PDB file of C-alpha atoms in Angstrom:
ATOM      1  CA  MET W   1     -81.179  34.388  97.769  1.00 74.00           C
ATOM      2  CA  HIS W   2     -81.516  32.942 101.256  1.00 88.00           C
ATOM      3  CA  ARG W   3     -84.468  34.086 103.370  1.00 94.00           C
ATOM      4  CA  GLU W   4     -85.639  32.894 106.794  1.00 96.00           C
ATOM      5  CA  HIS W   5     -89.152  33.192 108.242  1.00 96.00           C
ATOM      6  CA  LEU W   6     -91.165  32.425 111.347  1.00 98.00           C
ATOM      7  CA  VAL W   7     -94.614  31.140 110.413  1.00 97.00           C
ATOM      8  CA  THR W   8     -97.634  30.956 112.719  1.00 97.00           C
ATOM      9  CA  ALA W   9     -99.161  27.540 111.968  1.00 97.00           C
ATOM     10  CA  ALA W  10    -101.682  27.312 114.819  1.00 95.00           C
ATOM     11  CA  PRO W  11    -102.373  29.124 118.095  1.00 95.00           C
ATOM     12  CA  GLY W  12     -99.122  29.043 120.018  1.00 95.00           C
ATOM     13  CA  VAL W  13     -97.250  27.168 117.253  1.00 97.00           C
ATOM     14  CA  THR W  14     -94.496  28.885 115.272  1.00 98.00           C
ATOM     15  CA  LEU W  15     -92.523  27.155 112.518  1.00 98.00           C
ATOM     16  CA  TRP W  16     -89.062  28.108 111.280  1.00 98.00           C
ATOM     17  CA  ALA W  17     -88.886  28.186 107.488  1.00 98.00           C
ATOM     18  CA  GLU W  18     -86.212  29.044 104.949  1.00 98.00           C
ATOM     19  CA  GLU W  19     -86.327  29.691 101.232  1.00 98.00           C
ATOM     20  CA  ARG W  20     -83.587  29.717  98.627  1.00 98.00           C
ATOM     21  CA  GLY W  21     -83.572  30.526  94.939  1.00 98.00           C
ATOM     22  CA  ASP W  22     -85.392  33.039  92.757  1.00 97.00           C
ATOM     23  CA  ALA W  23     -88.579  34.200  94.476  1.00 96.00           C
ATOM     24  CA  ASP W  24     -90.317  34.158  91.068  1.00 97.00           C
ATOM     25  CA  ALA W  25     -89.307  30.571  90.242  1.00 98.00           C
ATOM     26  CA  PRO W  26     -91.808  27.695  90.707  1.00 98.00           C
ATOM     27  CA  ALA W  27     -92.012  26.866  94.409  1.00 98.00           C
ATOM     28  CA  LEU W  28     -90.748  23.506  95.692  1.00 99.00           C
ATOM     29  CA  LEU W  29     -91.543  22.483  99.272  1.00 99.00           C
ATOM     30  CA  LEU W  30     -89.249  20.019 101.046  1.00 99.00           C
ATOM     31  CA  VAL W  31     -90.977  18.029 103.806  1.00 99.00           C
ATOM     32  CA  MET W  32     -88.667  16.078 106.113  1.00 98.00           C
ATOM     33  CA  GLY W  33     -89.266  12.906 108.092  1.00 98.00           C
ATOM     34  CA  ALA W  34     -90.188  12.284 111.718  1.00 97.00           C
ATOM     35  CA  GLN W  35     -88.168  14.156 114.346  1.00 95.00           C
ATOM     36  CA  ALA W  36     -86.047  15.706 111.594  1.00 97.00           C
ATOM     37  CA  PRO W  37     -85.758  19.463 111.040  1.00 98.00           C
ATOM     38  CA  GLY W  38     -85.473  21.203 107.702  1.00 98.00           C
ATOM     39  CA  LEU W  39     -81.687  21.213 107.943  1.00 98.00           C
ATOM     40  CA  ALA W  40     -81.754  17.426 107.486  1.00 98.00           C
ATOM     41  CA  TRP W  41     -82.126  18.262 103.771  1.00 98.00           C
ATOM     42  CA  PRO W  42     -78.447  18.661 102.748  1.00 98.00           C
ATOM     43  CA  ASP W  43     -77.471  22.139 101.591  1.00 98.00           C
ATOM     44  CA  GLU W  44     -75.949  20.645  98.438  1.00 98.00           C
ATOM     45  CA  LEU W  45     -79.328  19.215  97.432  1.00 98.00           C
ATOM     46  CA  VAL W  46     -81.217  22.390  98.399  1.00 98.00           C
ATOM     47  CA  ASP W  47     -78.860  24.597  96.403  1.00 98.00           C
ATOM     48  CA  ALA W  48     -78.984  22.324  93.342  1.00 98.00           C
ATOM     49  CA  LEU W  49     -82.783  22.432  93.377  1.00 98.00           C
ATOM     50  CA  ALA W  50     -82.719  26.192  94.038  1.00 98.00           C
ATOM     51  CA  ALA W  51     -80.994  26.739  90.689  1.00 98.00           C
ATOM     52  CA  HIS W  52     -84.426  26.004  89.166  1.00 98.00           C
ATOM     53  CA  HIS W  53     -86.919  26.516  91.986  1.00 98.00           C
ATOM     54  CA  ARG W  54     -87.892  28.690  94.910  1.00 98.00           C
ATOM     55  CA  VAL W  55     -87.009  25.981  97.440  1.00 98.00           C
ATOM     56  CA  ILE W  56     -88.722  26.064 100.834  1.00 99.00           C
ATOM     57  CA  ARG W  57     -87.755  23.874 103.790  1.00 98.00           C
ATOM     58  CA  TYR W  58     -88.993  24.138 107.336  1.00 98.00           C
ATOM     59  CA  ASP W  59     -88.795  22.637 110.822  1.00 98.00           C
ATOM     60  CA  HIS W  60     -91.699  20.447 111.889  1.00 98.00           C
ATOM     61  CA  ARG W  61     -93.182  21.089 115.324  1.00 98.00           C
ATOM     62  CA  ASP W  62     -90.917  19.637 118.017  1.00 98.00           C
ATOM     63  CA  THR W  63     -87.828  19.917 115.816  1.00 98.00           C
ATOM     64  CA  GLY W  64     -85.245  22.604 115.208  1.00 98.00           C
ATOM     65  CA  ARG W  65     -86.324  26.184 115.890  1.00 98.00           C
ATOM     66  CA  SER W  66     -90.050  25.488 115.639  1.00 98.00           C
ATOM     67  CA  THR W  67     -92.296  25.304 118.713  1.00 98.00           C
ATOM     68  CA  TRP W  68     -91.727  22.271 120.939  1.00 97.00           C
ATOM     69  CA  SER W  69     -95.178  21.827 122.416  1.00 94.00           C
ATOM     70  CA  PHE W  70     -96.363  18.226 122.121  1.00 96.00           C
ATOM     71  CA  ASP W  71     -96.132  17.435 125.827  1.00 94.00           C
ATOM     72  CA  SER W  72     -98.391  20.373 126.717  1.00 94.00           C
ATOM     73  CA  GLU W  73    -100.490  20.489 123.503  1.00 95.00           C
ATOM     74  CA  PRO W  74    -100.610  17.067 121.800  1.00 97.00           C
ATOM     75  CA  TYR W  75    -101.396  17.002 118.084  1.00 97.00           C
ATOM     76  CA  ALA W  76    -102.062  14.425 115.361  1.00 98.00           C
ATOM     77  CA  ILE W  77     -99.846  13.547 112.412  1.00 98.00           C
ATOM     78  CA  THR W  78    -102.515  15.035 110.140  1.00 98.00           C
ATOM     79  CA  ASP W  79    -101.875  18.381 111.867  1.00 98.00           C
ATOM     80  CA  LEU W  80     -98.340  18.248 110.471  1.00 98.00           C
ATOM     81  CA  ALA W  81     -99.810  18.202 106.954  1.00 98.00           C
ATOM     82  CA  ASP W  82    -101.786  21.321 107.867  1.00 98.00           C
ATOM     83  CA  ASP W  83     -98.491  22.861 108.993  1.00 98.00           C
ATOM     84  CA  ALA W  84     -97.065  22.346 105.506  1.00 98.00           C
ATOM     85  CA  LEU W  85    -100.044  24.236 104.072  1.00 98.00           C
ATOM     86  CA  ALA W  86     -99.531  26.977 106.665  1.00 98.00           C
ATOM     87  CA  VAL W  87     -95.965  27.437 105.421  1.00 98.00           C
ATOM     88  CA  LEU W  88     -97.163  27.755 101.827  1.00 98.00           C
ATOM     89  CA  ASP W  89     -99.888  30.190 102.876  1.00 98.00           C
ATOM     90  CA  ALA W  90     -97.514  32.370 104.882  1.00 98.00           C
ATOM     91  CA  LEU W  91     -95.066  32.569 101.992  1.00 98.00           C
ATOM     92  CA  GLY W  92     -97.797  33.365  99.468  1.00 98.00           C
ATOM     93  CA  VAL W  93     -97.460  30.117  97.510  1.00 98.00           C
ATOM     94  CA  ASP W  94    -100.631  28.953  95.736  1.00 98.00           C
ATOM     95  CA  ARG W  95     -99.174  25.725  94.318  1.00 98.00           C
ATOM     96  CA  ALA W  96     -95.892  23.980  94.943  1.00 98.00           C
ATOM     97  CA  HIS W  97     -93.947  20.945  93.869  1.00 99.00           C
ATOM     98  CA  VAL W  98     -93.800  18.851  97.057  1.00 99.00           C
ATOM     99  CA  VAL W  99     -90.910  16.525  97.906  1.00 99.00           C
ATOM    100  CA  GLY W 100     -91.426  14.392 101.008  1.00 99.00           C
ATOM    101  CA  MET W 101     -89.091  11.943 102.714  1.00 98.00           C
ATOM    102  CA  SER W 102     -90.209   9.203 105.129  1.00 98.00           C
ATOM    103  CA  LEU W 103     -92.971  10.740 107.292  1.00 98.00           C
ATOM    104  CA  GLY W 104     -92.685  13.710 104.927  1.00 98.00           C
ATOM    105  CA  GLY W 105     -93.676  11.374 102.111  1.00 98.00           C
ATOM    106  CA  MET W 106     -96.827  10.495 104.027  1.00 98.00           C
ATOM    107  CA  LEU W 107     -97.580  14.178 104.599  1.00 98.00           C
ATOM    108  CA  ALA W 108     -97.068  14.782 100.867  1.00 98.00           C
ATOM    109  CA  GLN W 109     -99.656  12.077 100.151  1.00 98.00           C
ATOM    110  CA  LEU W 110    -102.113  13.773 102.521  1.00 98.00           C
ATOM    111  CA  LEU W 111    -101.568  17.030 100.634  1.00 98.00           C
ATOM    112  CA  LEU W 112    -102.089  15.537  97.179  1.00 97.00           C
ATOM    113  CA  ALA W 113    -105.158  13.640  98.420  1.00 98.00           C
ATOM    114  CA  ASP W 114    -106.811  16.433 100.425  1.00 98.00           C
ATOM    115  CA  HIS W 115    -105.504  19.579  98.703  1.00 98.00           C
ATOM    116  CA  PRO W 116    -104.583  18.606  95.123  1.00 98.00           C
ATOM    117  CA  GLU W 117    -105.097  22.182  93.969  1.00 98.00           C
ATOM    118  CA  ARG W 118    -102.035  23.160  96.042  1.00 98.00           C
ATOM    119  CA  VAL W 119     -99.679  20.485  94.643  1.00 98.00           C
ATOM    120  CA  ARG W 120     -98.072  20.768  91.200  1.00 98.00           C
ATOM    121  CA  THR W 121     -96.161  17.486  91.502  1.00 98.00           C
ATOM    122  CA  ALA W 122     -95.267  15.113  94.325  1.00 98.00           C
ATOM    123  CA  THR W 123     -91.995  13.252  94.835  1.00 99.00           C
ATOM    124  CA  LEU W 124     -92.046  10.529  97.502  1.00 99.00           C
ATOM    125  CA  ILE W 125     -88.855   9.177  99.081  1.00 98.00           C
ATOM    126  CA  GLY W 126     -88.433   6.395 101.656  1.00 98.00           C
ATOM    127  CA  THR W 127     -92.103   6.101 102.560  1.00 98.00           C
ATOM    128  CA  CYS W 128     -95.147   3.832 102.346  1.00 98.00           C
ATOM    129  CA  ALA W 129     -98.554   4.165 100.734  1.00 98.00           C
ATOM    130  CA  LEU W 130    -101.469   5.604 102.704  1.00 98.00           C
ATOM    131  CA  SER W 131    -103.605   2.997 100.985  1.00 98.00           C
ATOM    132  CA  THR W 132    -105.172  -0.385 101.703  1.00 98.00           C
ATOM    133  CA  THR W 133    -104.730  -1.493  98.078  1.00 97.00           C
ATOM    134  CA  PRO W 134    -102.751  -4.767  98.043  1.00 98.00           C
ATOM    135  CA  TYR W 135     -99.501  -5.039  96.098  1.00 98.00           C
ATOM    136  CA  THR W 136     -99.448  -7.063  92.906  1.00 98.00           C
ATOM    137  CA  ALA W 137     -95.971  -8.308  91.969  1.00 97.00           C
ATOM    138  CA  PRO W 138     -94.844  -8.635  88.328  1.00 97.00           C
ATOM    139  CA  ASP W 139     -95.479 -12.393  88.546  1.00 98.00           C
ATOM    140  CA  GLY W 140     -99.071 -11.747  89.635  1.00 97.00           C
ATOM    141  CA  THR W 141     -98.565 -12.559  93.320  1.00 98.00           C
ATOM    142  CA  VAL W 142    -100.856 -10.405  95.481  1.00 98.00           C
ATOM    143  CA  THR W 143     -99.558  -9.258  98.880  1.00 98.00           C
ATOM    144  CA  PRO W 144    -101.783  -7.527 101.458  1.00 98.00           C
ATOM    145  CA  VAL W 145    -100.380  -4.254 102.790  1.00 98.00           C
ATOM    146  CA  GLU W 146     -99.848  -5.711 106.263  1.00 97.00           C
ATOM    147  CA  ASP W 147     -97.572  -8.418 104.780  1.00 98.00           C
ATOM    148  CA  LEU W 148     -95.195  -6.040 102.995  1.00 98.00           C
ATOM    149  CA  PRO W 149     -91.623  -5.999 104.412  1.00 97.00           C
ATOM    150  CA  SER W 150     -91.208  -4.300 107.775  1.00 96.00           C
ATOM    151  CA  ILE W 151     -88.478  -2.094 109.231  1.00 97.00           C
ATOM    152  CA  ASP W 152     -84.971  -3.526 109.734  1.00 97.00           C
ATOM    153  CA  PRO W 153     -85.033  -5.068 113.243  1.00 97.00           C
ATOM    154  CA  ARG W 154     -81.722  -3.367 114.097  1.00 97.00           C
ATOM    155  CA  ILE W 155     -83.424   0.008 113.657  1.00 97.00           C
ATOM    156  CA  LEU W 156     -86.474  -1.042 115.642  1.00 96.00           C
ATOM    157  CA  GLU W 157     -84.160  -2.079 118.479  1.00 96.00           C
ATOM    158  CA  MET W 158     -82.436   1.316 118.447  1.00 95.00           C
ATOM    159  CA  TRP W 159     -85.794   3.087 118.559  1.00 92.00           C
ATOM    160  CA  ALA W 160     -87.063   0.886 121.378  1.00 91.00           C
ATOM    161  CA  ASN W 161     -83.968   1.538 123.495  1.00 90.00           C
ATOM    162  CA  ARG W 162     -83.566   5.254 122.799  1.00 87.00           C
ATOM    163  CA  PRO W 163     -81.803   6.812 125.818  1.00 85.00           C
ATOM    164  CA  GLU W 164     -82.873  10.211 127.129  1.00 78.00           C
ATOM    165  CA  ASP W 165     -80.729  13.138 128.277  1.00 75.00           C
ATOM    166  CA  LEU W 166     -77.445  11.733 127.030  1.00 81.00           C
ATOM    167  CA  GLY W 167     -75.676  15.085 126.842  1.00 84.00           C
ATOM    168  CA  PRO W 168     -74.518  16.661 123.560  1.00 85.00           C
ATOM    169  CA  GLU W 169     -71.572  14.390 122.691  1.00 89.00           C
ATOM    170  CA  ALA W 170     -73.237  11.094 123.637  1.00 91.00           C
ATOM    171  CA  GLU W 171     -76.365  12.252 121.828  1.00 90.00           C
ATOM    172  CA  LEU W 172     -74.247  12.889 118.725  1.00 93.00           C
ATOM    173  CA  ASP W 173     -72.755   9.404 119.000  1.00 95.00           C
ATOM    174  CA  TRP W 174     -76.245   7.867 119.178  1.00 95.00           C
ATOM    175  CA  ARG W 175     -77.419   9.837 116.145  1.00 95.00           C
ATOM    176  CA  ILE W 176     -74.385   8.771 114.098  1.00 97.00           C
ATOM    177  CA  GLU W 177     -75.008   5.096 114.837  1.00 97.00           C
ATOM    178  CA  HIS W 178     -78.654   5.642 113.923  1.00 97.00           C
ATOM    179  CA  TRP W 179     -77.641   7.177 110.585  1.00 98.00           C
ATOM    180  CA  ARG W 180     -75.207   4.298 110.016  1.00 98.00           C
ATOM    181  CA  LEU W 181     -78.172   1.889 110.024  1.00 98.00           C
ATOM    182  CA  LEU W 182     -80.451   4.221 108.045  1.00 98.00           C
ATOM    183  CA  ASN W 183     -77.726   4.634 105.417  1.00 98.00           C
ATOM    184  CA  GLY W 184     -78.197   0.988 104.383  1.00 97.00           C
ATOM    185  CA  ASP W 185     -75.509  -1.534 103.561  1.00 96.00           C
ATOM    186  CA  GLU W 186     -74.607  -0.620  99.978  1.00 97.00           C
ATOM    187  CA  ILE W 187     -73.037   2.870 100.051  1.00 98.00           C
ATOM    188  CA  PRO W 188     -70.088   3.220 102.478  1.00 98.00           C
ATOM    189  CA  PHE W 189     -71.164   5.223 105.513  1.00 98.00           C
ATOM    190  CA  ASP W 190     -69.392   8.576 105.982  1.00 98.00           C
ATOM    191  CA  ALA W 191     -69.509   9.020 109.752  1.00 98.00           C
ATOM    192  CA  GLU W 192     -67.676  12.352 109.704  1.00 97.00           C
ATOM    193  CA  ALA W 193     -70.101  13.873 107.195  1.00 97.00           C
ATOM    194  CA  ALA W 194     -73.028  12.655 109.282  1.00 97.00           C
ATOM    195  CA  ARG W 195     -71.451  14.080 112.435  1.00 97.00           C
ATOM    196  CA  ALA W 196     -70.874  17.458 110.770  1.00 97.00           C
ATOM    197  CA  GLN W 197     -74.492  17.535 109.606  1.00 97.00           C
ATOM    198  CA  GLU W 198     -75.784  16.695 113.087  1.00 96.00           C
ATOM    199  CA  ARG W 199     -73.545  19.355 114.654  1.00 96.00           C
ATOM    200  CA  ARG W 200     -75.144  21.918 112.315  1.00 97.00           C
ATOM    201  CA  ILE W 201     -78.587  20.677 113.354  1.00 97.00           C
ATOM    202  CA  LEU W 202     -77.698  20.896 117.064  1.00 95.00           C
ATOM    203  CA  ALA W 203     -76.367  24.424 116.590  1.00 96.00           C
ATOM    204  CA  HIS W 204     -79.495  25.379 114.646  1.00 97.00           C
ATOM    205  CA  THR W 205     -81.786  23.855 117.285  1.00 96.00           C
ATOM    206  CA  GLY W 206     -79.871  25.353 120.193  1.00 95.00           C
ATOM    207  CA  HIS W 207     -80.021  22.261 122.418  1.00 91.00           C
ATOM    208  CA  ALA W 208     -79.561  18.481 122.352  1.00 89.00           C
ATOM    209  CA  ARG W 209     -82.915  17.520 123.850  1.00 87.00           C
ATOM    210  CA  VAL W 210     -84.662  14.553 122.290  1.00 85.00           C
ATOM    211  CA  SER W 211     -88.278  14.651 121.175  1.00 89.00           C
ATOM    212  CA  THR W 212     -90.351  11.538 120.527  1.00 92.00           C
ATOM    213  CA  ALA W 213     -93.445  13.606 119.698  1.00 95.00           C
ATOM    214  CA  HIS W 214     -93.964  12.292 116.167  1.00 96.00           C
ATOM    215  CA  GLY W 215     -93.841   8.702 117.353  1.00 94.00           C
ATOM    216  CA  ARG W 216     -96.410   9.441 120.059  1.00 95.00           C
ATOM    217  CA  ALA W 217     -98.713  11.628 117.957  1.00 97.00           C
ATOM    218  CA  GLU W 218    -102.085  10.245 116.906  1.00 97.00           C
ATOM    219  CA  HIS W 219    -101.618   8.306 113.656  1.00 96.00           C
ATOM    220  CA  SER W 220    -105.271   7.501 112.877  1.00 96.00           C
ATOM    221  CA  GLY W 221    -107.214   8.989 109.984  1.00 97.00           C
ATOM    222  CA  MET W 222    -104.349   8.906 107.477  1.00 98.00           C
ATOM    223  CA  ILE W 223    -105.547   6.324 104.944  1.00 98.00           C
ATOM    224  CA  ARG W 224    -106.447   7.909 101.581  1.00 98.00           C
ATOM    225  CA  THR W 225    -106.984   4.854  99.348  1.00 98.00           C
ATOM    226  CA  GLU W 226    -109.694   6.296  97.082  1.00 98.00           C
ATOM    227  CA  ALA W 227    -108.202   9.777  96.714  1.00 98.00           C
ATOM    228  CA  LEU W 228    -104.746   8.426  95.848  1.00 98.00           C
ATOM    229  CA  ALA W 229    -106.229   6.032  93.290  1.00 98.00           C
ATOM    230  CA  ALA W 230    -108.037   8.922  91.592  1.00 98.00           C
ATOM    231  CA  THR W 231    -105.460  11.719  91.809  1.00 98.00           C
ATOM    232  CA  ASP W 232    -104.342  13.824  88.863  1.00 98.00           C
ATOM    233  CA  VAL W 233    -101.196  15.066  90.633  1.00 98.00           C
ATOM    234  CA  PRO W 234     -98.106  13.790  88.766  1.00 98.00           C
ATOM    235  CA  THR W 235     -96.227  11.645  91.280  1.00 98.00           C
ATOM    236  CA  LEU W 236     -92.685  10.273  91.285  1.00 99.00           C
ATOM    237  CA  VAL W 237     -91.707   7.492  93.679  1.00 99.00           C
ATOM    238  CA  VAL W 238     -88.022   7.029  94.499  1.00 98.00           C
ATOM    239  CA  SER W 239     -87.052   3.392  94.977  1.00 98.00           C
ATOM    240  CA  ALA W 240     -83.910   3.037  97.105  1.00 98.00           C
ATOM    241  CA  THR W 241     -82.304  -0.380  96.715  1.00 97.00           C
ATOM    242  CA  ALA W 242     -80.769  -0.396 100.234  1.00 98.00           C
ATOM    243  CA  GLU W 243     -83.795   1.136 102.002  1.00 98.00           C
ATOM    244  CA  PRO W 244     -84.025  -0.357 105.550  1.00 98.00           C
ATOM    245  CA  VAL W 245     -87.276   1.304 106.709  1.00 98.00           C
ATOM    246  CA  PHE W 246     -89.636   0.879 103.733  1.00 98.00           C
ATOM    247  CA  PRO W 247     -87.710  -1.541 101.509  1.00 97.00           C
ATOM    248  CA  PRO W 248     -88.864  -2.652  98.079  1.00 96.00           C
ATOM    249  CA  PRO W 249     -91.541  -3.451  97.079  1.00 98.00           C
ATOM    250  CA  HIS W 250     -92.939  -0.521  99.132  1.00 98.00           C
ATOM    251  CA  PRO W 251     -92.035   1.966  96.343  1.00 98.00           C
ATOM    252  CA  GLN W 252     -93.628  -0.283  93.722  1.00 98.00           C
ATOM    253  CA  HIS W 253     -96.723  -0.590  95.924  1.00 98.00           C
ATOM    254  CA  LEU W 254     -96.842   3.209  96.221  1.00 98.00           C
ATOM    255  CA  ALA W 255     -96.749   3.541  92.447  1.00 98.00           C
ATOM    256  CA  GLN W 256     -99.669   1.098  92.149  1.00 98.00           C
ATOM    257  CA  ALA W 257    -101.703   2.860  94.838  1.00 98.00           C
ATOM    258  CA  ILE W 258    -101.272   6.358  93.342  1.00 98.00           C
ATOM    259  CA  ARG W 259    -102.816   6.852  89.922  1.00 98.00           C
ATOM    260  CA  GLY W 260    -100.259   7.548  87.227  1.00 98.00           C
ATOM    261  CA  ALA W 261     -97.257   7.395  89.561  1.00 98.00           C
ATOM    262  CA  ARG W 262     -93.943   6.217  88.216  1.00 98.00           C
ATOM    263  CA  VAL W 263     -90.850   4.820  89.900  1.00 98.00           C
ATOM    264  CA  VAL W 264     -87.217   5.855  89.564  1.00 98.00           C
ATOM    265  CA  GLU W 265     -84.569   3.650  91.174  1.00 98.00           C
ATOM    266  CA  ILE W 266     -81.470   5.073  92.865  1.00 98.00           C
ATOM    267  CA  PRO W 267     -78.975   2.232  93.341  1.00 97.00           C
ATOM    268  CA  GLY W 268     -77.322   1.996  96.742  1.00 98.00           C
ATOM    269  CA  MET W 269     -79.605   4.531  98.413  1.00 98.00           C
ATOM    270  CA  GLY W 270     -80.947   3.783 101.884  1.00 98.00           C
ATOM    271  CA  HIS W 271     -83.103   5.854 104.223  1.00 98.00           C
ATOM    272  CA  ALA W 272     -80.657   8.755 104.211  1.00 98.00           C
ATOM    273  CA  LEU W 273     -79.215  11.441 101.950  1.00 98.00           C
ATOM    274  CA  PRO W 274     -75.439  10.858 101.764  1.00 98.00           C
ATOM    275  CA  GLU W 275     -73.379  12.684  99.161  1.00 98.00           C
ATOM    276  CA  PRO W 276     -73.293   9.853  96.555  1.00 98.00           C
ATOM    277  CA  VAL W 277     -77.099   9.878  96.112  1.00 98.00           C
ATOM    278  CA  LEU W 278     -77.557  13.648  95.866  1.00 98.00           C
ATOM    279  CA  GLU W 279     -76.745  14.060  92.167  1.00 98.00           C
ATOM    280  CA  PRO W 280     -79.021  11.247  90.905  1.00 98.00           C
ATOM    281  CA  LEU W 281     -81.754  12.333  93.308  1.00 98.00           C
ATOM    282  CA  THR W 282     -81.511  15.958  92.147  1.00 98.00           C
ATOM    283  CA  LYS W 283     -81.662  14.894  88.496  1.00 98.00           C
ATOM    284  CA  ALA W 284     -84.726  12.716  89.155  1.00 98.00           C
ATOM    285  CA  ILE W 285     -86.573  15.467  91.020  1.00 98.00           C
ATOM    286  CA  LEU W 286     -85.784  18.156  88.429  1.00 98.00           C
ATOM    287  CA  ALA W 287     -86.752  15.895  85.529  1.00 98.00           C
ATOM    288  CA  HIS W 288     -90.091  15.299  87.272  1.00 98.00           C
ATOM    289  CA  THR W 289     -90.816  18.927  88.188  1.00 98.00           C
ATOM    290  CA  GLY W 290     -89.645  20.088  84.753  1.00 97.00           C
ATOM    291  CA  ALA W 291     -91.975  17.706  82.956  1.00 92.00           C
TER     292      ALA W 291
END
């Protein structure tokens, strides 16, 4: 079953949401990264998860078919976590398995810290810990959070020089080069698959405008050191060996910061969801939610 919804998340803010799978199956909420709509979750992954779950994905504010309002009504990143709850509320979901990627992984941490009664399990992909706990390496070396590896400078340069109003085809070209870097250097990059995915997203969105809202939104008030260290929510951290945004040992640090969390490694994976990683990622998520 494939059902679409428009959810009122706040005054003047409507979110597009979609659900697939048996409506009576355990709910699983997919939370995407910054500036990425729900369609950035590949259909192949969504359908594989929907064989076991009522899978819900949605467009953040200022992405896809949701309200684009940041320039007139600025919001904080923490408001995006409230949006995720609004989606669950609107669809009548008391508790859900939550899978978050990148910024979505941070929002998932806010949910398990602030609303643990709503989260059955959490799966965190390509993200960093909302914690000030330092990282202790296997050899005993202690690294402060601020000294953990930073984002690939090639990606930072692309972000810093992001053109505006390129037009649809030039915008597509920019996005493909962006995905080429996010893909990492281990799995061969499939430019045509990435282009087809972005064409679907453009068609879904209805325009090629660029939003930088999530980068400009207020980022303060997100640290949850104590709550993460005390949580009872079963948490899985995906470690991607070719991750260029939050490279290892960020996943290992996450697993130390979140009580009881465990790590699963997906060789070759970067900060993207190309076809070769979908089967191992699906298996890891389903093993976690099934446990």
